[in-house]
Tab-separated table of C-alpha atoms in Angstrom:
chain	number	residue	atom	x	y	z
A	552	UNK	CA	103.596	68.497	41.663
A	553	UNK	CA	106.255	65.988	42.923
A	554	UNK	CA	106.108	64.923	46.719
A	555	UNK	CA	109.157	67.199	47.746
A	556	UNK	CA	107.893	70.251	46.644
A	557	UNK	CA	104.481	69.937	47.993
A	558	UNK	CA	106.288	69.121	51.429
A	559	UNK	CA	108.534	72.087	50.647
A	560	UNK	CA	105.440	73.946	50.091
A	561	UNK	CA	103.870	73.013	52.960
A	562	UNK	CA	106.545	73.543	55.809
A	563	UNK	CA	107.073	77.218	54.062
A	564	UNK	CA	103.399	77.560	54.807
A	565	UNK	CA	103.369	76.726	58.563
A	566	UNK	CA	106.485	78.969	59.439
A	567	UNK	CA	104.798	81.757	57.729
A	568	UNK	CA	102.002	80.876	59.548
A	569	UNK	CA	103.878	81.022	62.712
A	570	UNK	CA	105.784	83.892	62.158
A	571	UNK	CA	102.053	85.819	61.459
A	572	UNK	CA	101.087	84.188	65.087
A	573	UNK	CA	104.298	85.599	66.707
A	574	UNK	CA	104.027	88.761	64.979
A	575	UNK	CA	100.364	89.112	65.917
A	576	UNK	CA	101.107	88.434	69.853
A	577	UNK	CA	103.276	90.937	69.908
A	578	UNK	CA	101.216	93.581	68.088
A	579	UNK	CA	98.660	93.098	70.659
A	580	UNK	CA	100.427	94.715	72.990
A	581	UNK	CA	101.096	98.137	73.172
A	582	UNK	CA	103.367	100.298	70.120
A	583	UNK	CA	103.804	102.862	73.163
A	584	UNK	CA	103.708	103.077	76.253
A	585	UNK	CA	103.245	106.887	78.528
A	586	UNK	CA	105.768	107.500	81.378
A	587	UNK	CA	105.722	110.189	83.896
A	588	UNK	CA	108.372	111.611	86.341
A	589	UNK	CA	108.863	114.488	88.562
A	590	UNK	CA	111.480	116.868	88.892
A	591	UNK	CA	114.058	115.862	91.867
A	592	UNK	CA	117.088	113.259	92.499
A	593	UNK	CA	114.256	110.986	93.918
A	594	UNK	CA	112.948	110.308	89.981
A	595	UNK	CA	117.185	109.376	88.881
A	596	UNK	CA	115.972	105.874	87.847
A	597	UNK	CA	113.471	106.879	85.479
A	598	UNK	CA	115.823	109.697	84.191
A	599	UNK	CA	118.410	107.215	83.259
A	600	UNK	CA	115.511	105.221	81.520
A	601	UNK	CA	114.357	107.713	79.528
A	602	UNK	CA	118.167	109.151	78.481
A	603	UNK	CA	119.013	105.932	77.790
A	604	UNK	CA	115.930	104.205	75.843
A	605	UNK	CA	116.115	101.281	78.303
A	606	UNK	CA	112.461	100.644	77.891
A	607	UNK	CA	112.785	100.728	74.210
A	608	UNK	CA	116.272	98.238	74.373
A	609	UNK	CA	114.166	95.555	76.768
A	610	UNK	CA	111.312	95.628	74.650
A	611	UNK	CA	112.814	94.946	71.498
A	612	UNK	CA	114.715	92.022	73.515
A	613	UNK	CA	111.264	90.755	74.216
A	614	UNK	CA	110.390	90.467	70.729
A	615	UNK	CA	107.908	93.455	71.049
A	616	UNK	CA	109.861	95.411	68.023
A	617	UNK	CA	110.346	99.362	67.993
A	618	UNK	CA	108.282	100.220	70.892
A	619	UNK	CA	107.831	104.211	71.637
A	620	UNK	CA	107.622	105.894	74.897
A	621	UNK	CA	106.187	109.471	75.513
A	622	UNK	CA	107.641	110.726	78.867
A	623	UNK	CA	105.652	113.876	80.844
A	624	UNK	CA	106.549	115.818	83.937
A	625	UNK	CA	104.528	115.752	86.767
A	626	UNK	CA	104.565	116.716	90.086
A	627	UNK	CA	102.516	115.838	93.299
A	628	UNK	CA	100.721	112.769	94.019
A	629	UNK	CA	96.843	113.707	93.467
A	630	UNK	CA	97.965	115.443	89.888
A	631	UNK	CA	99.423	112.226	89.203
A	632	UNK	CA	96.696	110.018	89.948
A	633	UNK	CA	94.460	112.299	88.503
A	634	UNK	CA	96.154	111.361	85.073
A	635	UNK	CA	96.349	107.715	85.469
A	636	UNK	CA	92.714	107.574	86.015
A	637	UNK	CA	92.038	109.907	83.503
A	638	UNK	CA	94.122	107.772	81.423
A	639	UNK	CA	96.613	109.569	80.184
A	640	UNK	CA	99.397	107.430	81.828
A	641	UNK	CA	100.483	103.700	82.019
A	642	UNK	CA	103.258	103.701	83.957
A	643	UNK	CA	104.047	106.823	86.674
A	644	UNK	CA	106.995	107.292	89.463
A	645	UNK	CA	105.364	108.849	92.411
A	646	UNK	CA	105.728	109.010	96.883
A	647	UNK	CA	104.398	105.659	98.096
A	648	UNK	CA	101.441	107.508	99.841
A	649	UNK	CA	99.634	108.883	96.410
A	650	UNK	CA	99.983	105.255	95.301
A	651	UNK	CA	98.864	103.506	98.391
A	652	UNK	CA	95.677	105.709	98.276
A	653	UNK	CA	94.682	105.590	94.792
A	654	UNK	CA	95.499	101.606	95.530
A	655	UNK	CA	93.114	101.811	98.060
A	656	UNK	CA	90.129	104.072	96.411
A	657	UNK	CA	90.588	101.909	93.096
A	658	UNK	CA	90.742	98.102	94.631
A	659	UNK	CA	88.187	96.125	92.949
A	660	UNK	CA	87.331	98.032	90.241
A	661	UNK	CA	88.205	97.109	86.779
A	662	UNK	CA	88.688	100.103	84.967
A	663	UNK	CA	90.584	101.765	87.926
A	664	UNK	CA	92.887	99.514	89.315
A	665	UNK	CA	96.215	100.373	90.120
A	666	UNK	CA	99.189	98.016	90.974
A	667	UNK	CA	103.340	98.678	92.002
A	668	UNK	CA	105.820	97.604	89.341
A	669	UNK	CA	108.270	97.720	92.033
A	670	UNK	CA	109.823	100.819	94.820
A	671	UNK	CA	111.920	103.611	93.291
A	672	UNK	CA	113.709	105.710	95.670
A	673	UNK	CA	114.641	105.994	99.286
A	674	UNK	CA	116.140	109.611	100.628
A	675	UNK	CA	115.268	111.498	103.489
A	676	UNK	CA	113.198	114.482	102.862
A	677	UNK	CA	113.822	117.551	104.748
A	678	UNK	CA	111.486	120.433	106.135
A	679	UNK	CA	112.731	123.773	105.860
A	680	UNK	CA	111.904	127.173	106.977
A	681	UNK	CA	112.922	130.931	106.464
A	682	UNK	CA	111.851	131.534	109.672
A	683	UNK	CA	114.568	132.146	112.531
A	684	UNK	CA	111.688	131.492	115.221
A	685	UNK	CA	110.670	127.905	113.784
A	686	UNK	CA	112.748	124.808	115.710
A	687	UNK	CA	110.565	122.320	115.352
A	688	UNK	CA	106.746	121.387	114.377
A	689	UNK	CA	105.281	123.138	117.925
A	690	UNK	CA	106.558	126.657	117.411
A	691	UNK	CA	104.945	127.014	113.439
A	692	UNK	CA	102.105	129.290	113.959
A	693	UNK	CA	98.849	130.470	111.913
A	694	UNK	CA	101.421	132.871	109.925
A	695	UNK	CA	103.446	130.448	108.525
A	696	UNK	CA	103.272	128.638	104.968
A	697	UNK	CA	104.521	125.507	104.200
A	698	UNK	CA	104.986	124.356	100.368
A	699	UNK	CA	104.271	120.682	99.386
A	700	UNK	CA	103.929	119.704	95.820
A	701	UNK	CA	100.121	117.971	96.363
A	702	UNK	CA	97.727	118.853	99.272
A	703	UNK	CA	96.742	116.031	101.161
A	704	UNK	CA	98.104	113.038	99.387
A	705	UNK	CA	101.875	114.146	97.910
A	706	UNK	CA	104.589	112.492	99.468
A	707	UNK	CA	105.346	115.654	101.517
A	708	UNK	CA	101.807	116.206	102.227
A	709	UNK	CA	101.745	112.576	104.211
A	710	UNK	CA	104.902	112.372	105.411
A	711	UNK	CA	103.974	116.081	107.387
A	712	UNK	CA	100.789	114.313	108.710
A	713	UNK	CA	102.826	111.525	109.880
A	714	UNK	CA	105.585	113.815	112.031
A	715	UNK	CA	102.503	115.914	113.073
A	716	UNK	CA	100.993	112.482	114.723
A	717	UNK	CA	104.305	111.336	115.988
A	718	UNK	CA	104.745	114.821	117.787
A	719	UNK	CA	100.871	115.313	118.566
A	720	UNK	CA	99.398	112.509	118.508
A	721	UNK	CA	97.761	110.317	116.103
A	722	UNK	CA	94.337	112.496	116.846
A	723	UNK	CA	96.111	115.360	115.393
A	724	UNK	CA	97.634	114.148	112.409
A	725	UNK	CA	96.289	116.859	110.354
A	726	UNK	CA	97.296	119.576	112.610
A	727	UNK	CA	99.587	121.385	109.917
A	728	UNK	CA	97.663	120.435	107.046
A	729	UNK	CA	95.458	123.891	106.982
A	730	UNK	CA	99.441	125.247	106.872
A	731	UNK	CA	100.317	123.919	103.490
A	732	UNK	CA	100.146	125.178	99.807
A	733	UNK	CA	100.407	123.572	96.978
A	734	UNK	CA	103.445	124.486	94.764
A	735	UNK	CA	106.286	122.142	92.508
A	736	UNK	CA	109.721	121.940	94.525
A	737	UNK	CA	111.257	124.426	92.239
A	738	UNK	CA	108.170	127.148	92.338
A	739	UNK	CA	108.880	126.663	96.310
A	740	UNK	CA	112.226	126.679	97.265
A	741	UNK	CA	112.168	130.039	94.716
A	742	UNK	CA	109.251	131.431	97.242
A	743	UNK	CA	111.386	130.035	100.186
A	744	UNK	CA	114.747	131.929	99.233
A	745	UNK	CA	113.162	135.095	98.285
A	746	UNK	CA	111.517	135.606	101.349
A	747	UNK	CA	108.947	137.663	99.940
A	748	UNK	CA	106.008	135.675	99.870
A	749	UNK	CA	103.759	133.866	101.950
A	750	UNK	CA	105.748	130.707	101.934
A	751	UNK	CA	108.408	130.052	105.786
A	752	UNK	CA	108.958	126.260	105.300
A	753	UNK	CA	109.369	123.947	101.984
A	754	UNK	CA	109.256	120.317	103.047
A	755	UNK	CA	111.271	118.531	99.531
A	756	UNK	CA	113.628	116.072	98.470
A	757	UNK	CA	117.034	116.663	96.645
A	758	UNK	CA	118.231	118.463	95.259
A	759	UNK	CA	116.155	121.314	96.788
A	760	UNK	CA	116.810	120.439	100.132
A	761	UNK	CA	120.654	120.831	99.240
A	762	UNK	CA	120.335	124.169	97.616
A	763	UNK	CA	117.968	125.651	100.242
A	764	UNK	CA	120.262	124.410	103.084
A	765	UNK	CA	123.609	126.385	101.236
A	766	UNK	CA	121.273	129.725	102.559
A	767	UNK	CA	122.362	130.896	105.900
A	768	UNK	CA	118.947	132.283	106.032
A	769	UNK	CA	117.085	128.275	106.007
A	770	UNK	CA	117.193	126.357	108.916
A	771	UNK	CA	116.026	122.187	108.466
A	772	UNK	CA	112.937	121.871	111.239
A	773	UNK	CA	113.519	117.650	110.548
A	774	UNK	CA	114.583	115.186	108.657
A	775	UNK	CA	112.454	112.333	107.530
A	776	UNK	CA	115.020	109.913	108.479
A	777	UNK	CA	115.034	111.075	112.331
A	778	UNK	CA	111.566	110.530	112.290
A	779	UNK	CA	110.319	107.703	110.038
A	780	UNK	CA	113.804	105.834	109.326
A	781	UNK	CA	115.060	104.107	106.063
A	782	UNK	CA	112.014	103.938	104.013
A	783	UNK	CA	110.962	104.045	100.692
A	784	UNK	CA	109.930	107.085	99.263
A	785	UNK	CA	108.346	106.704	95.933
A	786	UNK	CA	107.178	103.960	93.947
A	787	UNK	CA	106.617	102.789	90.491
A	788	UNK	CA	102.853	101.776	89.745
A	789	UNK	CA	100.715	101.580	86.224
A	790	UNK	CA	96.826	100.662	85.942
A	791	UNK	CA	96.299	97.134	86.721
A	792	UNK	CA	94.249	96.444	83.068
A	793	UNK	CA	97.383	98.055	81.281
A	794	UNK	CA	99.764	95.385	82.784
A	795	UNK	CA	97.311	92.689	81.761
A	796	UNK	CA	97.562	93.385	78.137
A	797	UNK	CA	100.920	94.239	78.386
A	798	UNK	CA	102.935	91.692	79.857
A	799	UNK	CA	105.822	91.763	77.847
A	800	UNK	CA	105.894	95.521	77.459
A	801	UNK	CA	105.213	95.626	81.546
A	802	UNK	CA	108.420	92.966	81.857
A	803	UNK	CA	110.711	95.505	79.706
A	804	UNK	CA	110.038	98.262	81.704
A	805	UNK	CA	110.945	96.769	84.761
A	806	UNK	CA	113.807	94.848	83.589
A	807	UNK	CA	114.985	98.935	82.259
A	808	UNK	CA	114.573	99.940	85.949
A	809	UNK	CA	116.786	97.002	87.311
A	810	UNK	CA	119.434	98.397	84.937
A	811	UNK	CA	118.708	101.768	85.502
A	812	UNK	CA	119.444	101.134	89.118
A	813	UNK	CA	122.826	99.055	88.651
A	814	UNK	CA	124.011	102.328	86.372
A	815	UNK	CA	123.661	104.562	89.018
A	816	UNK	CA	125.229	102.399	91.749
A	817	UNK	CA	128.273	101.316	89.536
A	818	UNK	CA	128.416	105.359	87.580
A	819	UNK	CA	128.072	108.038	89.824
A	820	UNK	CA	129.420	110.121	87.644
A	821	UNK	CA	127.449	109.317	84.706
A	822	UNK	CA	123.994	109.261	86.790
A	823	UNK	CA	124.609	112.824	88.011
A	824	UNK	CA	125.556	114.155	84.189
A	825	UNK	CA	122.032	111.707	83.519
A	826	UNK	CA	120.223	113.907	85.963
A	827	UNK	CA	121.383	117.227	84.958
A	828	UNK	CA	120.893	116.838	81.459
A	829	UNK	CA	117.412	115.283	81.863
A	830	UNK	CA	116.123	117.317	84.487
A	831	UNK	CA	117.599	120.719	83.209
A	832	UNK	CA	118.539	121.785	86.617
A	833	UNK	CA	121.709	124.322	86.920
A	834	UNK	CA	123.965	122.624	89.626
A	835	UNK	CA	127.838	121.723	89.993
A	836	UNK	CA	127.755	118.200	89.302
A	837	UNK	CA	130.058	117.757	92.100
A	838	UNK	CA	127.440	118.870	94.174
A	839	UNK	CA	124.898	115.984	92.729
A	840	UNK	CA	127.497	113.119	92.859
A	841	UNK	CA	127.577	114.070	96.650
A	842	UNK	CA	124.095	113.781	97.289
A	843	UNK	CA	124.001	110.294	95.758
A	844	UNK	CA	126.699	109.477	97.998
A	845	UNK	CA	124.110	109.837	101.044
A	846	UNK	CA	124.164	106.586	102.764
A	847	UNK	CA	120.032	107.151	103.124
A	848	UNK	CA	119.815	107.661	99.633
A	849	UNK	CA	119.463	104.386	97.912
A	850	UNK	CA	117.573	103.564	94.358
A	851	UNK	CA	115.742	99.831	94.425
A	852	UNK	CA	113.334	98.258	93.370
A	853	UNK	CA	112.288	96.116	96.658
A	854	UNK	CA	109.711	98.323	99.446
A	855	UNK	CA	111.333	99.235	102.774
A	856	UNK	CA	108.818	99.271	105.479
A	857	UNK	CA	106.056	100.528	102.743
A	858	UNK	CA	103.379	99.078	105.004
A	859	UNK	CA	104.071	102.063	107.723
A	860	UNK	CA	102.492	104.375	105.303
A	861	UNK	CA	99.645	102.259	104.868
A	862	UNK	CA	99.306	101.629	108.640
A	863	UNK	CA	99.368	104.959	109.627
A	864	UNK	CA	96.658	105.919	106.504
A	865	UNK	CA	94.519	103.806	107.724
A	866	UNK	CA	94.403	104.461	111.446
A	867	UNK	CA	94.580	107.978	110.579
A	868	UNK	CA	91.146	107.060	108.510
A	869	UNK	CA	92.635	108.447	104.950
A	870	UNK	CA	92.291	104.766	103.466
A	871	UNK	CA	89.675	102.267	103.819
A	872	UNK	CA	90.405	99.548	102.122
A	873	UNK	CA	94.186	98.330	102.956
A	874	UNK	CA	96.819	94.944	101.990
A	875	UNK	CA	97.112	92.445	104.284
A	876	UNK	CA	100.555	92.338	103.775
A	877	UNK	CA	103.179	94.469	101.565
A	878	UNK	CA	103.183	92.584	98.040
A	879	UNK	CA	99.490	92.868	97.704
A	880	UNK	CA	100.682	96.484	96.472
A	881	UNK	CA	102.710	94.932	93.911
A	882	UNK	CA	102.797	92.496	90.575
A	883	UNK	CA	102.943	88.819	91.350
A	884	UNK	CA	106.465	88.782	90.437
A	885	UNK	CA	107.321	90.639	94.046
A	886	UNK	CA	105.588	87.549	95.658
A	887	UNK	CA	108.512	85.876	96.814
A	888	UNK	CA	110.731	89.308	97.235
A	889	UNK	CA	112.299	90.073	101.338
A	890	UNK	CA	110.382	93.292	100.952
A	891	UNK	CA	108.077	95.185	103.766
């Protein structure tokens, strides 16, 4: 064998070689990854993900080749966590207080750590009742029902204990909480309009807060905004271990959500034909382009004012464990973020 073609032979070697290296780092990594969503406006980004394989796009950008995702609908942050620890998720949308205190129960163990791949939604949620006598949290009585998606530790759930300590005091925080039943938004805004069940009050997000306010019968008790300001309402969060192994994979996801979010700011249109044809809701899209033209409704990826929630949880004696300081929620990459 001549000098050439052993050389020949011997660079063909090495970029096979390499090739089987890169090849091999990316097969480490996940082939699929498990996404979860609820049902309302408040979920758009990961809507547009999933009806637009962003996840999928990003990842094969990264080198990671045809990567699958398996999206499920859930509802209500203690279902939620329930199937991340369970682990039947690596990646779920959900309100900042179910994250915050499965962060909290889970910090420092292994197996069930949990950290933010970034904030998904801020819109105000509204609480809204059947009942003519109801003006505000004082006059709700022993009769009255109030339908939140999770008991306790939903977005709805906390955000109720949070007004109830605002209006009396932080000692009584849980004052409505023997009030509330657990239903989806859509199971209870249909209990809320008939007016034939238990259910007087539904405190939701759009687009049930829209259709419930087009009754004559509903009247809105508050609004989220009035009480809490601009703040972020759900977040984006996957098991700690899962990012580990999956840096790449974890990088495409959240590069999907950054695009995710600059389609709905730049395509209103498009992002309310998105919603309706992921979510399968029946509503004039006219009606869904105007509630994403709410000034307090804003999709990003940065926390605003994140750490009230976790304040309030922990004085209120819900959390033990709490961050120092916002990012602690959240991947490294958010170190250096204006977040809070």
């Amino acid at each position: 064998m001549n000098r050439r073609i052993f050389f020949r032979m011997m660079i063909a070697a090495t970029l096979a070689l390499s090739a089987a290296a890169v090849t091999g780092t990316a097969r480490a990594e996940a082939t699929e990854v498990r996404i979860s969503h609820g049902y309302g406006l408040l979920y758009l980004p990961l809507m547009v993900i999933r009806d637009q394989g962003l996840v999928e796009k990003h990842a094969k950008a990264l080198g990671l080749g045809d990567v699958k995702t398996k999206w499920v609908l859930l509802d209500g942050g203690n279902v939620i966590n329930d199937a991340m620890l369970a682990g039947n998720l690596d990646i779920a949308g959900t309100g900042a207080p179910g994250f915050v205190t499965l962060w909290s129960k889970a910090h420092g163990i292994p197996r069930s750590e949990v950290v933010g791949l970034g904030a998904l939604s801020t819109s105000p949620l509204w609480l809204n009742t059947n009942n003519p006598n109801v003006k505000s949290l004082k006059d709700f009585t022993s009769k009255d029902k109030i339908a939140i998606p999770g008991i306790k530790t939903s977005l709805s759930a906390v955000l109720l204990q949070m007004a109830s300590a605002k209006t009396f005091g932080i000692e009584n925080y849980a004052k409505m909480d023997p009030l509330t039943v657990g239903l989806s938004h859509p199971e209870a805004m249909g209990a809320l309009l008939s007016g034939k069940t238990e259910i007087t009050a539904h405190f939701t997000s759009p687009p049930f807060s829209y259709q419930e306010a087009k009754d004559p019968r509903i009247s809105r008790v508050l609004n989220t905004s009035d009480v809490l300001g601009h703040i972020t309402m759900d977040v984006v969060f996957g098991l700690k271990s899962f990012t580990e192994k999956n840096p790449k994979l974890t990088q495409a996801f959240m590069a999907a959500q950054e695009e995710a979010n600059a389609y709905i700011a730049k395509n209103r249109k498009g992002a309310a034909e998105t919603f309706l044809r992921v979510s399968k809701m029946k509503l004039p899209q006219e009606e869904v382009e105007q509630m994403l033209a709410d000034p307090g409704t804003e999709f990003s990826t940065t926390p605003v004012d994140i750490m009230q929630y976790v304040l309030f949880m922990s004085k209120a004696g819900t959390i033990k464990t709490k961050p120092a300081v916002w990012n602690e929620l959240f991947v490294p990459a958010f170190k250096d973020r204006k977040g809070s």
